[in-house]
Short mmCIF file of C-alpha atoms and ligand atoms in Angstrom, two decimals:
data_model
loop_
_atom_site.label_atom_id
_atom_site.label_comp_id
_atom_site.label_asym_id
_atom_site.label_seq_id
_atom_site.Cartn_x
_atom_site.Cartn_y
_atom_site.Cartn_z
CA MET A 1 15.81 33.39 -31.49
CA ALA A 2 13.56 36.44 -31.56
CA ARG A 3 15.89 38.14 -29.03
CA VAL A 4 18.89 37.63 -31.28
CA ALA A 5 17.03 39.14 -34.19
CA ASP A 6 16.09 42.14 -32.04
CA GLU A 7 19.68 42.69 -31.01
CA ARG A 8 20.80 42.57 -34.62
CA ARG A 9 18.59 45.51 -35.34
CA GLU A 10 20.24 47.65 -32.63
CA PRO A 11 22.72 50.30 -33.81
CA PRO A 12 26.35 49.05 -33.86
CA ALA A 13 27.89 49.25 -30.40
CA ASP A 14 30.23 52.12 -29.60
CA PRO A 15 33.68 50.63 -30.43
CA ARG A 16 34.96 51.97 -27.09
CA ARG A 17 32.52 49.64 -25.38
CA ARG A 18 33.51 46.42 -27.18
CA VAL A 19 34.70 44.57 -24.12
CA PRO A 20 37.44 41.97 -24.78
CA SER A 21 36.47 38.56 -23.42
CA THR A 22 37.98 37.15 -20.24
CA THR A 23 39.41 34.20 -22.21
CA LEU A 24 41.07 36.52 -24.69
CA LEU A 25 42.62 38.66 -21.95
CA LEU A 26 43.80 35.71 -19.84
CA GLY A 27 45.50 34.36 -22.97
CA ASP A 28 47.79 37.39 -23.15
CA PRO A 29 51.33 36.17 -22.36
CA ARG A 30 51.92 38.86 -19.73
CA LEU A 31 48.69 38.01 -17.92
CA SER A 32 49.23 34.25 -18.13
CA GLU A 33 52.74 34.79 -16.66
CA ALA A 34 51.06 36.77 -13.86
CA SER A 35 48.63 33.85 -13.30
CA ALA A 36 51.58 31.54 -12.77
CA ARG A 37 53.07 33.97 -10.24
CA LEU A 38 50.01 35.31 -8.40
CA GLY A 39 47.27 32.74 -9.04
CA ARG A 40 44.41 32.78 -11.56
CA THR A 41 41.81 34.21 -9.16
CA VAL A 42 43.88 37.33 -8.53
CA VAL A 43 44.49 37.87 -12.25
CA LYS A 44 40.80 37.28 -13.09
CA ALA A 45 39.82 39.98 -10.59
CA ALA A 46 42.25 42.41 -12.27
CA VAL A 47 40.86 41.46 -15.69
CA ALA A 48 37.30 42.12 -14.44
CA THR A 49 38.41 45.57 -13.24
CA ALA A 50 39.87 46.33 -16.68
CA GLN A 51 36.74 45.04 -18.49
CA GLN A 52 34.57 47.30 -16.33
CA ALA A 53 36.74 50.29 -17.27
CA VAL A 54 36.22 49.48 -20.98
CA ARG A 55 32.47 49.02 -20.46
CA GLU A 56 32.25 52.44 -18.83
CA GLY A 57 34.25 54.01 -21.65
CA ARG A 58 37.13 55.07 -19.35
CA ILE A 59 39.64 53.17 -21.52
CA GLY A 60 39.60 51.67 -24.99
CA PRO A 61 39.48 47.90 -25.61
CA ASP A 62 43.14 47.93 -26.66
CA ASP A 63 44.15 49.26 -23.25
CA ALA A 64 42.47 46.41 -21.35
CA VAL A 65 45.61 44.27 -20.95
CA GLY A 66 47.61 47.25 -19.68
CA ALA A 67 44.85 48.16 -17.22
CA ALA A 68 44.64 44.58 -15.94
CA LEU A 69 48.41 44.50 -15.45
CA ALA A 70 48.25 47.81 -13.58
CA ALA A 71 45.48 46.47 -11.34
CA LEU A 72 47.57 43.45 -10.27
CA PRO A 73 49.09 43.40 -6.79
CA ALA A 74 52.92 43.45 -6.77
CA HIS A 75 53.14 40.37 -4.52
CA ALA A 76 51.25 37.13 -3.95
CA ALA A 77 50.62 38.03 -0.29
CA GLY A 78 49.06 41.19 1.08
CA LEU A 79 52.14 41.96 3.19
CA ARG A 80 54.22 44.58 1.42
CA PRO A 81 57.96 45.19 1.70
CA VAL A 82 58.81 48.46 3.46
CA HIS A 83 62.05 50.45 3.51
CA ASN A 84 62.50 51.32 7.18
CA ALA A 85 63.83 54.89 7.26
CA THR A 86 62.46 55.53 10.76
CA GLY A 87 65.75 55.04 12.58
CA VAL A 88 64.02 52.47 14.82
CA VAL A 89 66.10 49.33 14.35
CA LEU A 90 63.61 46.84 15.83
CA HIS A 91 60.23 48.14 14.74
CA THR A 92 57.53 45.73 15.93
CA ASN A 93 54.98 47.14 13.47
CA LEU A 94 57.47 46.44 10.66
CA GLY A 95 58.07 42.82 11.69
CA ARG A 96 61.09 43.47 13.95
CA ALA A 97 64.35 41.99 12.62
CA PRO A 98 64.95 41.95 8.86
CA LEU A 99 66.64 38.66 7.95
CA SER A 100 70.09 38.34 6.40
CA PRO A 101 70.33 37.19 2.77
CA SER A 102 71.77 33.90 4.04
CA ALA A 103 68.78 33.35 6.36
CA LEU A 104 66.40 34.09 3.49
CA GLU A 105 68.29 31.68 1.26
CA ALA A 106 68.16 28.99 3.96
CA MET A 107 64.38 29.43 4.18
CA ALA A 108 63.92 29.19 0.43
CA ALA A 109 66.06 26.03 0.37
CA VAL A 110 63.68 24.16 2.68
CA GLY A 111 60.46 25.29 0.98
CA GLY A 112 59.92 21.85 -0.48
CA TYR A 113 60.41 18.57 1.35
CA THR A 114 63.33 18.64 3.77
CA ASP A 115 64.98 16.35 6.33
CA VAL A 116 63.75 18.37 9.33
CA GLU A 117 62.95 15.20 11.32
CA LEU A 118 64.71 12.52 9.32
CA ASP A 119 68.27 11.20 9.30
CA LEU A 120 68.97 10.62 5.61
CA ALA A 121 72.03 8.46 6.47
CA THR A 122 69.97 5.84 8.31
CA GLY A 123 66.51 6.59 6.95
CA ARG A 124 65.25 6.87 10.54
CA ARG A 125 63.42 9.59 12.42
CA ALA A 126 65.81 12.18 13.92
CA PRO A 127 65.48 15.02 16.46
CA ARG A 128 63.62 17.94 14.89
CA GLY A 129 65.83 20.85 13.84
CA ARG A 130 68.98 19.25 15.27
CA SER A 131 71.43 21.40 13.32
CA ALA A 132 69.72 24.64 14.43
CA MET A 133 69.83 23.41 18.05
CA ALA A 134 73.52 22.56 17.67
CA ALA A 135 74.21 26.05 16.31
CA LEU A 136 72.45 27.66 19.26
CA ARG A 137 74.31 25.47 21.76
CA GLU A 138 77.64 26.30 20.13
CA ALA A 139 76.78 30.01 20.24
CA VAL A 140 76.15 29.77 24.00
CA PRO A 141 78.56 27.23 25.53
CA ALA A 142 77.27 28.15 29.00
CA ALA A 143 73.94 26.49 28.14
CA GLU A 144 73.82 22.74 28.83
CA ALA A 145 70.80 22.41 26.56
CA VAL A 146 68.58 24.54 24.33
CA HIS A 147 65.09 24.50 22.90
CA VAL A 148 63.26 26.77 20.45
CA VAL A 149 59.58 27.70 20.50
CA ASN A 150 57.35 30.12 18.65
CA ASN A 151 58.32 33.38 20.39
CA GLY A 152 59.61 34.88 23.63
CA ALA A 153 56.20 34.81 25.29
CA ALA A 154 55.83 31.11 24.40
CA ALA A 155 59.22 30.35 25.97
CA LEU A 156 58.09 31.93 29.21
CA ALA A 157 54.69 30.21 29.06
CA LEU A 158 56.38 26.83 28.62
CA ALA A 159 58.72 27.54 31.54
CA VAL A 160 55.74 28.33 33.76
CA ALA A 161 53.72 25.32 32.60
CA THR A 162 56.71 23.04 33.25
CA LEU A 163 58.08 24.46 36.51
CA ALA A 164 55.30 26.38 38.22
CA ALA A 165 51.80 25.19 37.27
CA GLY A 166 49.74 25.50 40.46
CA CYS A 167 52.76 27.01 42.23
CA GLU A 168 54.03 30.46 42.98
CA VAL A 169 56.35 32.51 40.82
CA LEU A 170 58.30 35.14 42.74
CA LEU A 171 58.48 38.41 40.81
CA SER A 172 59.80 41.80 41.88
CA ARG A 173 57.23 44.62 41.81
CA GLY A 174 59.71 46.52 39.64
CA GLU A 175 59.40 43.86 36.91
CA PHE A 176 55.66 43.83 36.26
CA VAL A 177 56.10 44.53 32.56
CA GLU A 178 53.59 45.22 29.80
CA ILE A 179 55.36 44.13 26.60
CA GLY A 180 53.08 45.83 24.08
CA ASP A 181 49.63 45.84 22.49
CA GLY A 182 48.12 45.43 25.97
CA PHE A 183 49.89 42.14 26.76
CA ARG A 184 51.25 41.92 30.31
CA ILE A 185 53.73 39.32 31.49
CA PRO A 186 52.11 38.77 34.93
CA GLU A 187 48.81 38.01 33.17
CA LEU A 188 50.60 35.61 30.85
CA LEU A 189 52.05 33.77 33.89
CA ALA A 190 48.64 33.61 35.56
CA SER A 191 47.03 32.28 32.38
CA CYS A 192 49.51 29.38 32.49
CA GLY A 193 48.34 28.39 35.97
CA ALA A 194 50.92 30.10 38.19
CA ARG A 195 50.21 32.36 41.15
CA ILE A 196 52.37 35.44 41.26
CA ARG A 197 53.97 36.36 44.54
CA GLU A 198 54.92 40.03 44.46
CA VAL A 199 58.31 40.76 45.96
CA GLY A 200 59.85 44.08 47.07
CA THR A 201 58.73 47.45 45.71
CA THR A 202 58.67 49.23 42.36
CA ASN A 203 62.08 50.83 42.86
CA ARG A 204 63.85 48.58 45.35
CA THR A 205 63.90 44.83 45.84
CA ARG A 206 66.50 43.02 48.01
CA LEU A 207 67.64 39.43 48.34
CA ASP A 208 65.87 39.21 51.73
CA ASP A 209 62.55 40.04 50.04
CA TYR A 210 62.94 36.98 47.84
CA ALA A 211 64.14 34.81 50.73
CA ASP A 212 61.13 35.85 52.86
CA ALA A 213 58.69 35.08 50.06
CA ALA A 214 60.19 31.69 49.16
CA GLY A 215 58.47 28.58 50.49
CA PRO A 216 57.35 25.07 49.64
CA ASP A 217 54.90 26.51 47.07
CA THR A 218 57.55 28.36 45.11
CA GLY A 219 57.93 27.09 41.53
CA PHE A 220 60.72 29.46 40.57
CA ILE A 221 62.08 32.96 40.86
CA LEU A 222 61.53 35.03 37.75
CA LYS A 223 63.67 37.94 36.60
CA ILE A 224 62.17 39.95 33.75
CA HIS A 225 64.37 42.46 31.98
CA PRO A 226 62.53 45.78 31.78
CA SER A 227 63.20 45.93 28.06
CA ASN A 228 60.93 48.85 27.17
CA PHE A 229 61.34 51.26 30.10
CA THR A 230 63.97 52.45 32.57
CA VAL A 231 63.71 53.09 36.28
CA SER A 232 66.25 55.52 37.63
CA GLY A 233 66.98 57.24 40.92
CA PHE A 234 66.76 55.40 44.25
CA THR A 235 66.73 51.89 42.87
CA GLN A 236 68.02 48.47 43.80
CA GLY A 237 67.58 45.04 42.29
CA VAL A 238 68.97 41.57 42.81
CA ASP A 239 70.91 39.91 40.02
CA ALA A 240 70.62 36.32 38.86
CA GLY A 241 73.85 35.27 40.60
CA GLU A 242 72.64 36.39 44.03
CA LEU A 243 69.25 34.74 43.48
CA ALA A 244 70.91 31.44 42.59
CA ALA A 245 72.11 31.23 46.20
CA LEU A 246 68.49 30.73 47.36
CA ASP A 247 68.46 27.20 45.98
CA LEU A 248 65.37 27.68 43.84
CA PRO A 249 65.19 27.60 40.05
CA VAL A 250 65.91 31.06 38.63
CA VAL A 251 64.39 31.88 35.25
CA VAL A 252 65.65 35.03 33.52
CA ASP A 253 63.60 36.52 30.69
CA ILE A 254 66.19 38.71 28.98
CA GLY A 255 63.84 39.57 26.11
CA SER A 256 66.34 40.86 23.55
CA GLY A 257 68.16 37.66 22.58
CA LEU A 258 71.69 39.00 23.05
CA LEU A 259 73.74 35.83 23.40
CA ARG A 260 76.97 37.56 24.51
CA PRO A 261 77.63 41.04 25.91
CA ASP A 262 77.61 43.88 23.35
CA PRO A 263 79.81 46.86 24.37
CA LEU A 264 77.42 49.17 22.46
CA LEU A 265 74.61 48.14 24.83
CA PRO A 266 76.22 47.86 28.26
CA ASP A 267 72.91 47.70 30.16
CA GLU A 268 71.43 44.93 28.04
CA PRO A 269 71.57 41.49 29.71
CA ASP A 270 72.89 38.57 27.65
CA ALA A 271 72.24 34.84 27.86
CA SER A 272 75.85 33.73 28.46
CA THR A 273 76.42 36.09 31.38
CA MET A 274 73.12 35.13 33.04
CA LEU A 275 73.77 31.40 32.73
CA ARG A 276 77.33 31.73 34.03
CA ALA A 277 75.99 33.73 36.97
CA GLY A 278 73.78 30.76 37.89
CA ALA A 279 70.44 31.19 36.11
CA THR A 280 68.66 27.87 35.67
CA LEU A 281 67.00 29.01 32.48
CA VAL A 282 67.18 32.00 30.15
CA THR A 283 64.34 32.84 27.77
CA ALA A 284 64.60 35.34 24.88
CA SER A 285 63.19 36.36 21.51
CA GLY A 286 64.82 35.38 18.21
CA ASP A 287 63.80 38.50 16.29
CA LYS A 288 65.14 41.25 18.53
CA LEU A 289 68.87 41.91 19.00
CA LEU A 290 69.80 38.43 17.76
CA GLY A 291 68.48 39.59 14.38
CA GLY A 292 66.83 36.32 13.39
CA PRO A 293 63.32 34.98 12.75
CA GLN A 294 60.47 35.22 15.25
CA ALA A 295 61.27 32.53 17.80
CA GLY A 296 61.52 31.93 21.52
CA LEU A 297 64.90 30.73 22.76
CA VAL A 298 65.17 28.53 25.84
CA LEU A 299 68.68 27.97 27.19
CA GLY A 300 69.80 26.37 30.42
CA ARG A 301 70.09 23.31 32.61
CA ALA A 302 69.77 20.05 30.68
CA ASP A 303 67.17 18.35 32.92
CA VAL A 304 64.88 21.39 32.96
CA VAL A 305 65.14 21.99 29.20
CA GLU A 306 64.39 18.30 28.59
CA ARG A 307 61.27 18.48 30.79
CA MET A 308 60.14 21.52 28.80
CA ARG A 309 60.80 19.78 25.50
CA ARG A 310 58.65 16.81 26.59
CA HIS A 311 55.82 18.93 28.07
CA PRO A 312 52.53 18.47 26.11
CA LEU A 313 52.34 22.25 25.55
CA ALA A 314 55.69 22.14 23.70
CA ARG A 315 53.90 20.55 20.74
CA ALA A 316 51.57 23.55 20.51
CA LEU A 317 54.48 25.98 20.54
CA ARG A 318 56.83 24.24 18.15
CA VAL A 319 58.47 26.08 15.29
CA ASP A 320 58.39 25.25 11.60
CA LYS A 321 61.22 24.33 9.25
CA PHE A 322 61.52 27.93 8.03
CA THR A 323 62.20 29.25 11.53
CA LEU A 324 64.77 26.52 12.16
CA ALA A 325 66.53 27.23 8.86
CA ALA A 326 66.57 31.01 9.35
CA LEU A 327 67.70 30.74 12.97
CA GLU A 328 70.63 28.48 12.11
CA ALA A 329 71.70 30.72 9.22
CA THR A 330 71.47 33.75 11.52
CA LEU A 331 73.63 32.05 14.14
CA ARG A 332 76.24 30.61 11.76
CA GLY A 333 76.08 33.05 8.86
CA PRO A 334 77.29 36.60 8.18
CA GLU A 335 76.42 39.58 10.37
CA PRO A 336 72.61 39.99 10.53
CA PRO A 337 71.16 43.34 9.34
CA VAL A 338 70.10 44.30 12.90
CA HIS A 339 73.69 44.07 14.11
CA ALA A 340 74.96 45.97 11.06
CA ALA A 341 72.38 48.75 11.56
CA LEU A 342 73.22 49.11 15.25
CA HIS A 343 76.97 49.21 14.67
CA LEU A 344 76.95 51.26 11.46
CA PRO A 345 79.73 53.88 11.78
CA LEU A 346 78.28 57.38 11.72
CA PRO A 347 80.71 58.71 9.04
CA GLN A 348 79.54 55.96 6.67
CA LEU A 349 75.90 56.81 7.33
CA ARG A 350 76.66 60.54 6.84
CA THR A 351 78.26 59.90 3.45
CA ARG A 352 75.20 58.01 2.21
CA THR A 353 72.82 60.61 3.67
CA LEU A 354 74.74 63.53 2.08
CA ARG A 355 74.71 61.75 -1.26
CA LEU A 356 70.93 61.19 -1.13
CA ALA A 357 70.22 64.76 0.01
CA GLY A 358 72.57 66.07 -2.71
CA TYR A 359 70.75 64.21 -5.50
CA LEU A 360 67.38 65.40 -4.23
CA ALA A 361 68.48 69.02 -3.82
CA ARG A 362 69.86 69.01 -7.39
CA ARG A 363 66.42 67.90 -8.57
CA GLY A 364 64.94 70.94 -6.88
CA LEU A 365 63.71 69.36 -3.65
CA ASP A 366 63.95 71.06 -0.27
CA ALA A 367 66.32 68.38 1.13
CA ARG A 368 69.04 68.81 3.74
CA VAL A 369 70.98 66.64 6.18
CA VAL A 370 70.17 66.95 9.87
CA PRO A 371 71.55 65.15 12.92
CA CYS A 372 69.08 62.94 14.77
CA GLU A 373 68.92 59.99 17.14
CA ALA A 374 68.13 56.40 16.21
CA VAL A 375 66.85 53.90 18.78
CA VAL A 376 67.03 50.14 19.23
CA GLY A 377 63.23 49.93 19.74
CA GLY A 378 61.09 46.80 19.90
CA GLY A 379 62.04 45.67 23.40
CA GLY A 380 65.75 46.33 23.60
CA ALA A 381 68.00 48.88 25.29
CA PRO A 382 65.26 51.42 26.15
CA GLY A 383 67.68 54.05 27.43
CA THR A 384 70.09 53.90 24.49
CA ALA A 385 69.99 56.50 21.71
CA LEU A 386 72.34 56.08 18.75
CA PRO A 387 73.76 59.28 17.24
CA SER A 388 72.45 59.27 13.69
CA CYS A 389 71.58 61.57 10.77
CA ALA A 390 68.75 61.90 8.30
CA VAL A 391 67.60 63.60 5.13
CA SER A 392 65.04 66.22 6.15
CA LEU A 393 62.22 66.79 3.62
CA PRO A 394 58.84 68.55 3.54
CA ASP A 395 56.38 66.46 5.57
CA GLY A 396 53.89 66.41 2.69
CA LEU A 397 56.03 63.61 1.21
CA ALA A 398 55.36 61.27 4.15
CA ALA A 399 52.01 59.93 2.91
CA PRO A 400 52.94 59.35 -0.77
CA LEU A 401 56.17 57.64 0.33
CA ARG A 402 54.33 55.44 2.81
CA THR A 403 51.72 54.36 0.26
CA GLY A 404 54.13 54.06 -2.69
CA GLU A 405 55.65 50.90 -4.14
CA PRO A 406 58.00 50.11 -2.53
CA ALA A 407 56.75 51.79 0.64
CA VAL A 408 59.23 54.05 2.44
CA LEU A 409 58.51 54.85 6.07
CA GLY A 410 60.18 57.82 7.71
CA ARG A 411 59.48 59.83 10.82
CA VAL A 412 57.75 63.23 10.98
CA VAL A 413 59.38 65.56 13.52
CA ARG A 414 58.23 69.17 13.90
CA GLY A 415 56.78 69.45 10.41
CA ARG A 416 59.68 67.75 8.60
CA LEU A 417 59.92 64.23 7.23
CA LEU A 418 63.18 62.61 8.39
CA LEU A 419 64.59 59.69 6.42
CA ASP A 420 67.29 57.90 8.45
CA LEU A 421 69.14 55.41 6.22
CA ARG A 422 70.62 53.45 9.15
CA CYS A 423 68.19 50.53 8.69
CA VAL A 424 68.08 50.74 4.89
CA PRO A 425 70.55 48.33 3.24
CA ASP A 426 73.03 50.54 1.32
CA ALA A 427 72.16 48.66 -1.88
CA CYS A 428 68.65 50.15 -1.54
CA ASP A 429 69.65 53.84 -1.35
CA GLY A 430 68.80 54.11 -5.06
CA ASP A 431 65.30 52.72 -4.40
CA VAL A 432 64.74 55.36 -1.73
CA LEU A 433 65.98 58.10 -4.07
CA ALA A 434 63.62 56.93 -6.84
CA ALA A 435 60.72 56.66 -4.37
CA VAL A 436 61.24 60.24 -3.10
CA LEU A 437 61.44 61.61 -6.66
CA ARG A 438 58.24 59.72 -7.55
CA ALA A 439 56.48 60.95 -4.41
CA ALA A 440 57.51 64.52 -5.25
CA GLY A 441 56.35 64.12 -8.84
CA ARG A 442 59.85 64.65 -10.33
C1 PLP B 1 59.86 41.15 23.82
C2 PLP B 1 59.80 40.58 25.16
C3 PLP B 1 58.98 39.49 25.43
C4 PLP B 1 58.06 38.89 24.40
O1 PLP B 1 58.77 38.27 23.38
P1 PLP B 1 58.02 37.92 22.00
O2 PLP B 1 59.09 37.27 21.19
O3 PLP B 1 57.53 39.21 21.45
O4 PLP B 1 56.92 37.00 22.34
C5 PLP B 1 58.99 38.97 26.69
N1 PLP B 1 59.78 39.50 27.65
C6 PLP B 1 60.59 40.54 27.43
C7 PLP B 1 61.45 41.06 28.53
C8 PLP B 1 60.63 41.12 26.17
O5 PLP B 1 61.43 42.17 25.93
#
């Protein structure tokens, strides 16, 4: 009681420091809407930030709601959307393939309960993801059976565990591939219990080399597509069709997930061609050239795929309902963004680029259109450059664009920031324009 009396005698508090209560602030309709969207903990943290600013006299009490709103994150998760203006179509650091609107819609539709493993007609258990599997089988008629796991590496791991645990895998010395971030495919094979038998040399491997190495301990012959480097000059390899003649299982890791040949990428192997040539099994990623969700595709002979599906490890590698939904929508739905970006006609890209540069130049920015090269990136068609064009800007804009909302990522080349719109959906050109103007303070 004495304390209260003491406080009463203190001079009236500076009105700037009258801190609105947490309850009062959380009751503001805009902040309670944000609680529903982002969660109460996140909003309370933003409110605390605003209250601190009032306490320190940096803002007045009436500005507390505005400050709390400004302190809120834009999204419920820390991952932020990025406009990819790098000209790298499959950018692993940007999550590889962007999904089509129909794949996104399919994912949203199964967010609640869904019949992923239930036949609603009979009320009985049903094969998991059967419609996605059917879509994949229809897309590759040369495959007797298909299976889907978590990613390309998982597909290969499951193939090794099923066909070559404790056995040898024959692999050409030219196909000892590091896929990225320090991960090496031979080490992956070894970690699954296979011994690797090196065949041939870095630049030349012949059918005889495989035949000489084959024996009772051979689990299978592995072909790995060198998806992130090229070897040129005095080279020779053996294709899946020739290897099939050795009467051993042939597993082809094509990496990219091309299901059929693409004339734009003549050197990129595809699943249909490999299976028709005699491969026992093809493994691939779902989020590279196929343009779908992260997934590992397994396609091939029915008995082998069935053994993989029933292997205990398969349960540890299985995909969720979102992957199944997005994969099916990618396979059955409209052209995925990756395909559209790769096949975008240059005149169309030039028109959009000229328009963007024109707007920016009229607002006083040093913006011009320059020719450049885009690449497939992310483990696909390493030798292929796509003629492209970009808006060239002062490189000082790179950092504010990268850290802005939405983030725009370009490429700095010789002191200029290049924005290649190839991988930006054309509906988002206006967003990029607004972001550049903001970054430049216009
Ligand atoms: C990308 C790639 C992989 C790994 O696939 P993830 O889906 O990233 O696990 C394996 N092999 C090849 C040839 C690849 O290109």
